[in-house]
JSON list of C-alpha atoms in Angstrom, two decimals:
[
{"chain": "T", "resi": 22, "resn": "THR", "atom": "CA", "xyz": [-10.21, -45.92, 27.42]},
{"chain": "T", "resi": 23, "resn": "LYS", "atom": "CA", "xyz": [-8.50, -42.68, 26.51]},
{"chain": "T", "resi": 24, "resn": "VAL", "atom": "CA", "xyz": [-10.29, -39.44, 27.41]},
{"chain": "T", "resi": 25, "resn": "LEU", "atom": "CA", "xyz": [-9.68, -36.93, 24.63]},
{"chain": "T", "resi": 26, "resn": "PHE", "atom": "CA", "xyz": [-11.33, -33.92, 26.28]},
{"chain": "T", "resi": 27, "resn": "ASP", "atom": "CA", "xyz": [-13.72, -33.30, 29.15]},
{"chain": "T", "resi": 28, "resn": "HIS", "atom": "CA", "xyz": [-15.68, -30.24, 30.29]},
{"chain": "T", "resi": 29, "resn": "ILE", "atom": "CA", "xyz": [-14.38, -27.99, 27.51]},
{"chain": "T", "resi": 30, "resn": "GLY", "atom": "CA", "xyz": [-16.29, -24.95, 26.38]},
{"chain": "T", "resi": 31, "resn": "PHE", "atom": "CA", "xyz": [-15.82, -22.30, 23.73]},
{"chain": "T", "resi": 32, "resn": "ASN", "atom": "CA", "xyz": [-17.76, -19.87, 21.53]},
{"chain": "T", "resi": 33, "resn": "ILE", "atom": "CA", "xyz": [-17.59, -19.51, 17.78]},
{"chain": "T", "resi": 34, "resn": "ASN", "atom": "CA", "xyz": [-18.87, -16.18, 16.49]},
{"chain": "T", "resi": 35, "resn": "GLU", "atom": "CA", "xyz": [-20.27, -15.49, 13.06]},
{"chain": "T", "resi": 36, "resn": "GLY", "atom": "CA", "xyz": [-17.44, -14.69, 10.64]},
{"chain": "T", "resi": 37, "resn": "ASP", "atom": "CA", "xyz": [-14.68, -16.25, 12.75]},
{"chain": "T", "resi": 38, "resn": "LYS", "atom": "CA", "xyz": [-12.07, -18.18, 10.80]},
{"chain": "T", "resi": 39, "resn": "ILE", "atom": "CA", "xyz": [-10.53, -20.61, 13.25]},
{"chain": "T", "resi": 40, "resn": "ALA", "atom": "CA", "xyz": [-7.62, -23.03, 12.91]},
{"chain": "T", "resi": 41, "resn": "LEU", "atom": "CA", "xyz": [-7.64, -25.91, 15.41]},
{"chain": "T", "resi": 42, "resn": "ILE", "atom": "CA", "xyz": [-4.17, -27.05, 16.42]},
{"chain": "T", "resi": 43, "resn": "ALA", "atom": "CA", "xyz": [-3.26, -30.13, 18.47]},
{"chain": "T", "resi": 44, "resn": "PRO", "atom": "CA", "xyz": [-0.90, -33.12, 18.26]},
{"chain": "T", "resi": 45, "resn": "ASN", "atom": "CA", "xyz": [-2.15, -36.13, 16.33]},
{"chain": "T", "resi": 46, "resn": "GLY", "atom": "CA", "xyz": [-4.35, -38.47, 18.35]},
{"chain": "T", "resi": 47, "resn": "THR", "atom": "CA", "xyz": [-5.60, -35.84, 20.78]},
{"chain": "T", "resi": 48, "resn": "GLY", "atom": "CA", "xyz": [-9.12, -35.47, 19.42]},
{"chain": "T", "resi": 49, "resn": "LYS", "atom": "CA", "xyz": [-9.13, -32.89, 16.62]},
{"chain": "T", "resi": 50, "resn": "THR", "atom": "CA", "xyz": [-11.19, -35.00, 14.24]},
{"chain": "T", "resi": 51, "resn": "SER", "atom": "CA", "xyz": [-13.49, -36.17, 17.05]},
{"chain": "T", "resi": 52, "resn": "LEU", "atom": "CA", "xyz": [-14.20, -32.56, 18.04]},
{"chain": "T", "resi": 53, "resn": "MET", "atom": "CA", "xyz": [-14.91, -31.62, 14.43]},
{"chain": "T", "resi": 54, "resn": "ARG", "atom": "CA", "xyz": [-17.28, -34.57, 13.96]},
{"chain": "T", "resi": 55, "resn": "ILE", "atom": "CA", "xyz": [-19.16, -33.60, 17.11]},
{"chain": "T", "resi": 56, "resn": "LEU", "atom": "CA", "xyz": [-19.46, -29.98, 15.92]},
{"chain": "T", "resi": 57, "resn": "ALA", "atom": "CA", "xyz": [-20.70, -31.19, 12.53]},
{"chain": "T", "resi": 58, "resn": "GLY", "atom": "CA", "xyz": [-23.33, -33.41, 14.15]},
{"chain": "T", "resi": 59, "resn": "LYS", "atom": "CA", "xyz": [-21.72, -36.63, 12.88]},
{"chain": "T", "resi": 60, "resn": "ASP", "atom": "CA", "xyz": [-20.86, -37.91, 16.38]},
{"chain": "T", "resi": 61, "resn": "LYS", "atom": "CA", "xyz": [-22.05, -37.24, 19.92]},
{"chain": "T", "resi": 62, "resn": "SER", "atom": "CA", "xyz": [-19.97, -36.72, 23.03]},
{"chain": "T", "resi": 63, "resn": "ASP", "atom": "CA", "xyz": [-19.95, -39.59, 25.51]},
{"chain": "T", "resi": 64, "resn": "SER", "atom": "CA", "xyz": [-20.96, -37.37, 28.41]},
{"chain": "T", "resi": 65, "resn": "GLY", "atom": "CA", "xyz": [-23.91, -35.68, 26.73]},
{"chain": "T", "resi": 66, "resn": "GLY", "atom": "CA", "xyz": [-22.25, -32.33, 26.19]},
{"chain": "T", "resi": 67, "resn": "GLN", "atom": "CA", "xyz": [-24.23, -29.64, 24.41]},
{"chain": "T", "resi": 68, "resn": "ILE", "atom": "CA", "xyz": [-23.63, -27.68, 21.25]},
{"chain": "T", "resi": 69, "resn": "LYS", "atom": "CA", "xyz": [-25.95, -24.71, 20.86]},
{"chain": "T", "resi": 70, "resn": "PHE", "atom": "CA", "xyz": [-26.49, -22.69, 17.72]},
{"chain": "T", "resi": 71, "resn": "LEU", "atom": "CA", "xyz": [-28.20, -19.34, 18.25]},
{"chain": "T", "resi": 72, "resn": "LYS", "atom": "CA", "xyz": [-30.03, -19.62, 14.93]},
{"chain": "T", "resi": 73, "resn": "GLU", "atom": "CA", "xyz": [-30.68, -22.14, 12.19]},
{"chain": "T", "resi": 74, "resn": "ILE", "atom": "CA", "xyz": [-27.46, -22.46, 10.23]},
{"chain": "T", "resi": 75, "resn": "ARG", "atom": "CA", "xyz": [-26.32, -24.72, 7.42]},
{"chain": "T", "resi": 76, "resn": "ILE", "atom": "CA", "xyz": [-23.18, -26.73, 8.06]},
{"chain": "T", "resi": 77, "resn": "ALA", "atom": "CA", "xyz": [-20.87, -28.27, 5.44]},
{"chain": "T", "resi": 78, "resn": "PHE", "atom": "CA", "xyz": [-18.19, -30.72, 6.60]},
{"chain": "T", "resi": 79, "resn": "LEU", "atom": "CA", "xyz": [-15.09, -31.83, 4.69]},
{"chain": "T", "resi": 80, "resn": "GLU", "atom": "CA", "xyz": [-13.76, -35.10, 6.06]},
{"chain": "T", "resi": 81, "resn": "GLN", "atom": "CA", "xyz": [-10.41, -36.60, 5.09]},
{"chain": "T", "resi": 82, "resn": "ASP", "atom": "CA", "xyz": [-12.02, -39.65, 3.47]},
{"chain": "T", "resi": 83, "resn": "TYR", "atom": "CA", "xyz": [-14.41, -39.02, 0.59]},
{"chain": "T", "resi": 84, "resn": "PRO", "atom": "CA", "xyz": [-16.49, -42.02, -0.55]},
{"chain": "T", "resi": 85, "resn": "PHE", "atom": "CA", "xyz": [-17.51, -42.01, -4.20]},
{"chain": "T", "resi": 86, "resn": "GLU", "atom": "CA", "xyz": [-18.85, -44.18, -7.02]},
{"chain": "T", "resi": 87, "resn": "PRO", "atom": "CA", "xyz": [-16.13, -44.75, -9.66]},
{"chain": "T", "resi": 88, "resn": "ASP", "atom": "CA", "xyz": [-18.58, -44.79, -12.60]},
{"chain": "T", "resi": 89, "resn": "THR", "atom": "CA", "xyz": [-20.34, -41.56, -11.60]},
{"chain": "T", "resi": 90, "resn": "THR", "atom": "CA", "xyz": [-19.63, -38.25, -13.32]},
{"chain": "T", "resi": 91, "resn": "LEU", "atom": "CA", "xyz": [-18.22, -35.45, -11.19]},
{"chain": "T", "resi": 92, "resn": "LEU", "atom": "CA", "xyz": [-21.41, -33.41, -11.50]},
{"chain": "T", "resi": 93, "resn": "ASP", "atom": "CA", "xyz": [-23.64, -36.31, -10.46]},
{"chain": "T", "resi": 94, "resn": "GLN", "atom": "CA", "xyz": [-21.28, -37.21, -7.60]},
{"chain": "T", "resi": 95, "resn": "VAL", "atom": "CA", "xyz": [-21.49, -33.71, -6.12]},
{"chain": "T", "resi": 96, "resn": "LEU", "atom": "CA", "xyz": [-25.26, -33.54, -6.64]},
{"chain": "T", "resi": 97, "resn": "ALA", "atom": "CA", "xyz": [-25.71, -36.91, -4.90]},
{"chain": "T", "resi": 98, "resn": "GLY", "atom": "CA", "xyz": [-23.78, -35.62, -1.89]},
{"chain": "T", "resi": 99, "resn": "SER", "atom": "CA", "xyz": [-25.74, -32.37, -1.81]},
{"chain": "T", "resi": 100, "resn": "THR", "atom": "CA", "xyz": [-29.29, -33.70, -1.39]},
{"chain": "T", "resi": 101, "resn": "ARG", "atom": "CA", "xyz": [-29.76, -32.20, 2.08]},
{"chain": "T", "resi": 102, "resn": "PHE", "atom": "CA", "xyz": [-28.99, -28.76, 0.58]},
{"chain": "T", "resi": 103, "resn": "THR", "atom": "CA", "xyz": [-31.05, -29.18, -2.60]},
{"chain": "T", "resi": 104, "resn": "GLU", "atom": "CA", "xyz": [-34.18, -31.03, -1.46]},
{"chain": "T", "resi": 105, "resn": "HIS", "atom": "CA", "xyz": [-36.09, -27.79, -0.82]},
{"chain": "T", "resi": 106, "resn": "LEU", "atom": "CA", "xyz": [-35.00, -26.01, -4.01]},
{"chain": "T", "resi": 107, "resn": "ASP", "atom": "CA", "xyz": [-37.42, -25.36, -6.85]},
{"chain": "T", "resi": 108, "resn": "GLU", "atom": "CA", "xyz": [-36.44, -25.97, -10.48]},
{"chain": "T", "resi": 109, "resn": "ALA", "atom": "CA", "xyz": [-34.79, -22.55, -10.86]},
{"chain": "T", "resi": 110, "resn": "GLY", "atom": "CA", "xyz": [-32.90, -22.96, -7.60]},
{"chain": "T", "resi": 111, "resn": "ARG", "atom": "CA", "xyz": [-31.66, -26.39, -8.63]},
{"chain": "T", "resi": 112, "resn": "PHE", "atom": "CA", "xyz": [-30.53, -25.02, -12.00]},
{"chain": "T", "resi": 113, "resn": "ASP", "atom": "CA", "xyz": [-28.54, -22.28, -10.23]},
{"chain": "T", "resi": 114, "resn": "TYR", "atom": "CA", "xyz": [-27.05, -24.85, -7.87]},
{"chain": "T", "resi": 115, "resn": "GLU", "atom": "CA", "xyz": [-25.91, -27.09, -10.74]},
{"chain": "T", "resi": 116, "resn": "HIS", "atom": "CA", "xyz": [-24.43, -24.06, -12.50]},
{"chain": "T", "resi": 117, "resn": "ARG", "atom": "CA", "xyz": [-22.46, -23.22, -9.33]},
{"chain": "T", "resi": 118, "resn": "ILE", "atom": "CA", "xyz": [-21.12, -26.79, -9.16]},
{"chain": "T", "resi": 119, "resn": "VAL", "atom": "CA", "xyz": [-20.00, -26.64, -12.81]},
{"chain": "T", "resi": 120, "resn": "ARG", "atom": "CA", "xyz": [-18.28, -23.29, -12.21]},
{"chain": "T", "resi": 121, "resn": "LEU", "atom": "CA", "xyz": [-16.44, -24.58, -9.12]},
{"chain": "T", "resi": 122, "resn": "LEU", "atom": "CA", "xyz": [-15.35, -27.77, -10.87]},
{"chain": "T", "resi": 123, "resn": "THR", "atom": "CA", "xyz": [-14.05, -25.71, -13.79]},
{"chain": "T", "resi": 124, "resn": "ASP", "atom": "CA", "xyz": [-12.25, -23.30, -11.44]},
{"chain": "T", "resi": 125, "resn": "PHE", "atom": "CA", "xyz": [-10.53, -26.32, -9.87]},
{"chain": "T", "resi": 126, "resn": "GLY", "atom": "CA", "xyz": [-9.43, -27.51, -13.33]},
{"chain": "T", "resi": 127, "resn": "LEU", "atom": "CA", "xyz": [-11.96, -30.34, -13.65]},
{"chain": "T", "resi": 128, "resn": "ARG", "atom": "CA", "xyz": [-14.66, -31.26, -16.16]},
{"chain": "T", "resi": 129, "resn": "PRO", "atom": "CA", "xyz": [-18.18, -32.05, -14.92]},
{"chain": "T", "resi": 130, "resn": "ASP", "atom": "CA", "xyz": [-18.47, -35.04, -17.30]},
{"chain": "T", "resi": 131, "resn": "GLN", "atom": "CA", "xyz": [-15.31, -36.78, -16.08]},
{"chain": "T", "resi": 132, "resn": "ARG", "atom": "CA", "xyz": [-15.69, -40.12, -14.28]},
{"chain": "T", "resi": 133, "resn": "MET", "atom": "CA", "xyz": [-14.73, -40.25, -10.61]},
{"chain": "T", "resi": 134, "resn": "GLY", "atom": "CA", "xyz": [-12.79, -43.47, -11.20]},
{"chain": "T", "resi": 135, "resn": "ASP", "atom": "CA", "xyz": [-10.46, -41.70, -13.63]},
{"chain": "T", "resi": 136, "resn": "LEU", "atom": "CA", "xyz": [-9.30, -39.09, -11.11]},
{"chain": "T", "resi": 137, "resn": "SER", "atom": "CA", "xyz": [-6.07, -38.88, -9.13]},
{"chain": "T", "resi": 138, "resn": "GLY", "atom": "CA", "xyz": [-6.14, -38.54, -5.34]},
{"chain": "T", "resi": 139, "resn": "GLY", "atom": "CA", "xyz": [-5.65, -34.78, -5.58]},
{"chain": "T", "resi": 140, "resn": "GLU", "atom": "CA", "xyz": [-8.48, -34.46, -8.10]},
{"chain": "T", "resi": 141, "resn": "VAL", "atom": "CA", "xyz": [-10.83, -36.45, -5.84]},
{"chain": "T", "resi": 142, "resn": "LYS", "atom": "CA", "xyz": [-9.97, -34.01, -3.04]},
{"chain": "T", "resi": 143, "resn": "ARG", "atom": "CA", "xyz": [-10.97, -31.11, -5.30]},
{"chain": "T", "resi": 144, "resn": "VAL", "atom": "CA", "xyz": [-14.35, -32.75, -5.99]},
{"chain": "T", "resi": 145, "resn": "ALA", "atom": "CA", "xyz": [-14.85, -33.17, -2.23]},
{"chain": "T", "resi": 146, "resn": "LEU", "atom": "CA", "xyz": [-14.11, -29.47, -1.78]},
{"chain": "T", "resi": 147, "resn": "VAL", "atom": "CA", "xyz": [-16.60, -28.53, -4.51]},
{"chain": "T", "resi": 148, "resn": "GLU", "atom": "CA", "xyz": [-19.28, -30.53, -2.68]},
{"chain": "T", "resi": 149, "resn": "VAL", "atom": "CA", "xyz": [-18.52, -28.57, 0.51]},
{"chain": "T", "resi": 150, "resn": "LEU", "atom": "CA", "xyz": [-18.28, -25.13, -1.13]},
{"chain": "T", "resi": 151, "resn": "ALA", "atom": "CA", "xyz": [-21.24, -25.36, -3.54]},
{"chain": "T", "resi": 152, "resn": "PRO", "atom": "CA", "xyz": [-24.01, -25.00, -0.89]},
{"chain": "T", "resi": 153, "resn": "GLU", "atom": "CA", "xyz": [-22.44, -21.73, 0.33]},
{"chain": "T", "resi": 154, "resn": "ALA", "atom": "CA", "xyz": [-23.10, -22.95, 3.88]},
{"chain": "T", "resi": 155, "resn": "ASP", "atom": "CA", "xyz": [-22.96, -20.65, 6.89]},
{"chain": "T", "resi": 156, "resn": "PHE", "atom": "CA", "xyz": [-20.45, -22.80, 8.78]},
{"chain": "T", "resi": 157, "resn": "LEU", "atom": "CA", "xyz": [-17.61, -24.70, 7.08]},
{"chain": "T", "resi": 158, "resn": "ILE", "atom": "CA", "xyz": [-15.78, -27.43, 8.99]},
{"chain": "T", "resi": 159, "resn": "LEU", "atom": "CA", "xyz": [-12.71, -28.56, 7.07]},
{"chain": "T", "resi": 160, "resn": "ASP", "atom": "CA", "xyz": [-10.40, -31.42, 8.07]},
{"chain": "T", "resi": 161, "resn": "GLU", "atom": "CA", "xyz": [-7.03, -30.97, 6.32]},
{"chain": "T", "resi": 162, "resn": "PRO", "atom": "CA", "xyz": [-8.43, -29.16, 3.25]},
{"chain": "T", "resi": 163, "resn": "THR", "atom": "CA", "xyz": [-5.06, -28.72, 1.50]},
{"chain": "T", "resi": 164, "resn": "ASN", "atom": "CA", "xyz": [-3.93, -32.36, 1.69]},
{"chain": "T", "resi": 165, "resn": "HIS", "atom": "CA", "xyz": [-3.13, -33.75, -1.80]},
{"chain": "T", "resi": 166, "resn": "LEU", "atom": "CA", "xyz": [-3.77, -30.38, -3.47]},
{"chain": "T", "resi": 167, "resn": "ASP", "atom": "CA", "xyz": [-1.35, -28.74, -5.89]},
{"chain": "T", "resi": 168, "resn": "VAL", "atom": "CA", "xyz": [-0.28, -25.11, -5.55]},
{"chain": "T", "resi": 169, "resn": "ASP", "atom": "CA", "xyz": [-2.93, -23.77, -7.95]},
{"chain": "T", "resi": 170, "resn": "ALA", "atom": "CA", "xyz": [-5.76, -25.52, -6.10]},
{"chain": "T", "resi": 171, "resn": "ILE", "atom": "CA", "xyz": [-4.45, -24.33, -2.72]},
{"chain": "T", "resi": 172, "resn": "GLU", "atom": "CA", "xyz": [-4.28, -20.73, -3.96]},
{"chain": "T", "resi": 173, "resn": "TYR", "atom": "CA", "xyz": [-7.81, -20.92, -5.35]},
{"chain": "T", "resi": 174, "resn": "LEU", "atom": "CA", "xyz": [-9.15, -22.34, -2.07]},
{"chain": "T", "resi": 175, "resn": "GLU", "atom": "CA", "xyz": [-7.26, -19.74, -0.07]},
{"chain": "T", "resi": 176, "resn": "ASN", "atom": "CA", "xyz": [-8.71, -16.86, -2.10]},
{"chain": "T", "resi": 177, "resn": "TYR", "atom": "CA", "xyz": [-12.20, -18.36, -1.94]},
{"chain": "T", "resi": 178, "resn": "LEU", "atom": "CA", "xyz": [-12.13, -18.68, 1.86]},
{"chain": "T", "resi": 179, "resn": "ARG", "atom": "CA", "xyz": [-10.64, -15.23, 2.36]},
{"chain": "T", "resi": 180, "resn": "ARG", "atom": "CA", "xyz": [-13.44, -13.66, 0.30]},
{"chain": "T", "resi": 181, "resn": "SER", "atom": "CA", "xyz": [-16.19, -15.76, 1.83]},
{"chain": "T", "resi": 182, "resn": "ARG", "atom": "CA", "xyz": [-18.30, -14.42, 4.68]},
{"chain": "T", "resi": 183, "resn": "CYS", "atom": "CA", "xyz": [-18.74, -17.92, 6.06]},
{"chain": "T", "resi": 184, "resn": "THR", "atom": "CA", "xyz": [-17.68, -19.00, 9.52]},
{"chain": "T", "resi": 185, "resn": "LEU", "atom": "CA", "xyz": [-14.74, -21.41, 9.26]},
{"chain": "T", "resi": 186, "resn": "PHE", "atom": "CA", "xyz": [-13.39, -24.07, 11.62]},
{"chain": "T", "resi": 187, "resn": "MET", "atom": "CA", "xyz": [-10.54, -26.12, 10.20]},
{"chain": "T", "resi": 188, "resn": "VAL", "atom": "CA", "xyz": [-7.58, -28.34, 10.92]},
{"chain": "T", "resi": 189, "resn": "THR", "atom": "CA", "xyz": [-4.51, -27.84, 8.75]},
{"chain": "T", "resi": 190, "resn": "HIS", "atom": "CA", "xyz": [-0.80, -28.54, 9.00]},
{"chain": "T", "resi": 191, "resn": "ASP", "atom": "CA", "xyz": [-0.10, -25.88, 6.35]},
{"chain": "T", "resi": 192, "resn": "ARG", "atom": "CA", "xyz": [1.10, -22.95, 8.39]},
{"chain": "T", "resi": 193, "resn": "TYR", "atom": "CA", "xyz": [1.15, -20.52, 5.47]},
{"chain": "T", "resi": 194, "resn": "PHE", "atom": "CA", "xyz": [-2.40, -21.42, 4.42]},
{"chain": "T", "resi": 195, "resn": "LEU", "atom": "CA", "xyz": [-3.45, -20.99, 8.06]},
{"chain": "T", "resi": 196, "resn": "ASP", "atom": "CA", "xyz": [-1.87, -17.52, 8.27]},
{"chain": "T", "resi": 197, "resn": "ARG", "atom": "CA", "xyz": [-3.50, -16.31, 5.08]},
{"chain": "T", "resi": 198, "resn": "VAL", "atom": "CA", "xyz": [-6.99, -17.61, 5.88]},
{"chain": "T", "resi": 199, "resn": "CYS", "atom": "CA", "xyz": [-7.50, -17.71, 9.66]},
{"chain": "T", "resi": 200, "resn": "ASN", "atom": "CA", "xyz": [-7.69, -14.96, 12.29]},
{"chain": "T", "resi": 201, "resn": "ILE", "atom": "CA", "xyz": [-7.97, -17.21, 15.36]},
{"chain": "T", "resi": 202, "resn": "VAL", "atom": "CA", "xyz": [-5.87, -20.17, 16.51]},
{"chain": "T", "resi": 203, "resn": "MET", "atom": "CA", "xyz": [-7.58, -22.62, 18.87]},
{"chain": "T", "resi": 204, "resn": "GLU", "atom": "CA", "xyz": [-5.28, -25.06, 20.65]},
{"chain": "T", "resi": 205, "resn": "LEU", "atom": "CA", "xyz": [-6.43, -28.36, 22.12]},
{"chain": "T", "resi": 206, "resn": "ASP", "atom": "CA", "xyz": [-3.80, -29.24, 24.73]},
{"chain": "T", "resi": 207, "resn": "HIS", "atom": "CA", "xyz": [-4.14, -32.01, 27.34]},
{"chain": "T", "resi": 208, "resn": "GLY", "atom": "CA", "xyz": [-7.91, -31.91, 27.05]},
{"chain": "T", "resi": 209, "resn": "GLN", "atom": "CA", "xyz": [-8.21, -28.12, 27.41]},
{"chain": "T", "resi": 210, "resn": "ILE", "atom": "CA", "xyz": [-8.99, -25.41, 24.88]},
{"chain": "T", "resi": 211, "resn": "TYR", "atom": "CA", "xyz": [-6.90, -22.24, 24.54]},
{"chain": "T", "resi": 212, "resn": "ILE", "atom": "CA", "xyz": [-7.83, -19.36, 22.20]},
{"chain": "T", "resi": 213, "resn": "TYR", "atom": "CA", "xyz": [-5.30, -17.06, 20.50]},
{"chain": "T", "resi": 214, "resn": "ARG", "atom": "CA", "xyz": [-6.43, -14.19, 18.27]},
{"chain": "T", "resi": 215, "resn": "GLY", "atom": "CA", "xyz": [-3.98, -13.46, 15.48]},
{"chain": "T", "resi": 216, "resn": "ASP", "atom": "CA", "xyz": [-1.61, -15.40, 13.25]},
{"chain": "T", "resi": 217, "resn": "TYR", "atom": "CA", "xyz": [0.53, -18.49, 13.85]},
{"chain": "T", "resi": 218, "resn": "GLU", "atom": "CA", "xyz": [3.54, -16.46, 15.02]},
{"chain": "T", "resi": 219, "resn": "ASN", "atom": "CA", "xyz": [1.38, -14.78, 17.67]},
{"chain": "T", "resi": 220, "resn": "TYR", "atom": "CA", "xyz": [0.10, -18.22, 18.70]},
{"chain": "T", "resi": 221, "resn": "LEU", "atom": "CA", "xyz": [3.65, -19.52, 19.21]},
{"chain": "T", "resi": 222, "resn": "GLU", "atom": "CA", "xyz": [4.59, -16.45, 21.25]},
{"chain": "T", "resi": 223, "resn": "LYS", "atom": "CA", "xyz": [1.50, -16.51, 23.46]},
{"chain": "T", "resi": 224, "resn": "ARG", "atom": "CA", "xyz": [1.67, -20.28, 23.88]},
{"chain": "T", "resi": 225, "resn": "SER", "atom": "CA", "xyz": [5.27, -19.97, 25.07]},
{"chain": "T", "resi": 226, "resn": "GLU", "atom": "CA", "xyz": [4.18, -17.34, 27.61]},
{"chain": "T", "resi": 227, "resn": "ARG", "atom": "CA", "xyz": [1.40, -19.64, 28.82]}
]
């Protein structure tokens, strides 16, 4: 059995935009899944939120029904965000989905099975962005995206007041979106405030 991390602790403050950096196989995705409530730690570690917040999680794999339209696919994945909405709220939510799909260069009436891998990734992003959740957890959000989609996502996240925790190998996207670099190294967490260049400098000093 490989221990990924043990007895780690850190705080995430409202409005932080954090990039998690670590070598492959060291537990980045496991940590994200635990934060998102998808998995639990083996040792019964605790995650405490100081208030009720809504969490949206982008995983690398996005299951979908090939015969479903893009609009219906996103709505089906959004039930936990829409179940308490009244008719007007649901109408507004659907309108937001249509706007996001259009901004990403997609049509709501397209079939999921007709999409390329990059287009499927855009639909997954729409499903995460549409609820306007308080806390976004994104695992490799720019994978398979073209330049236009990356720029749109970058501008969206920079304008958003959400709290962000993401893994990305795109250094330039990281620098333009994030203000904190969190490193997972040999089972320990290290925090660096600033851009990627500052992270490299401070990491070298450490």
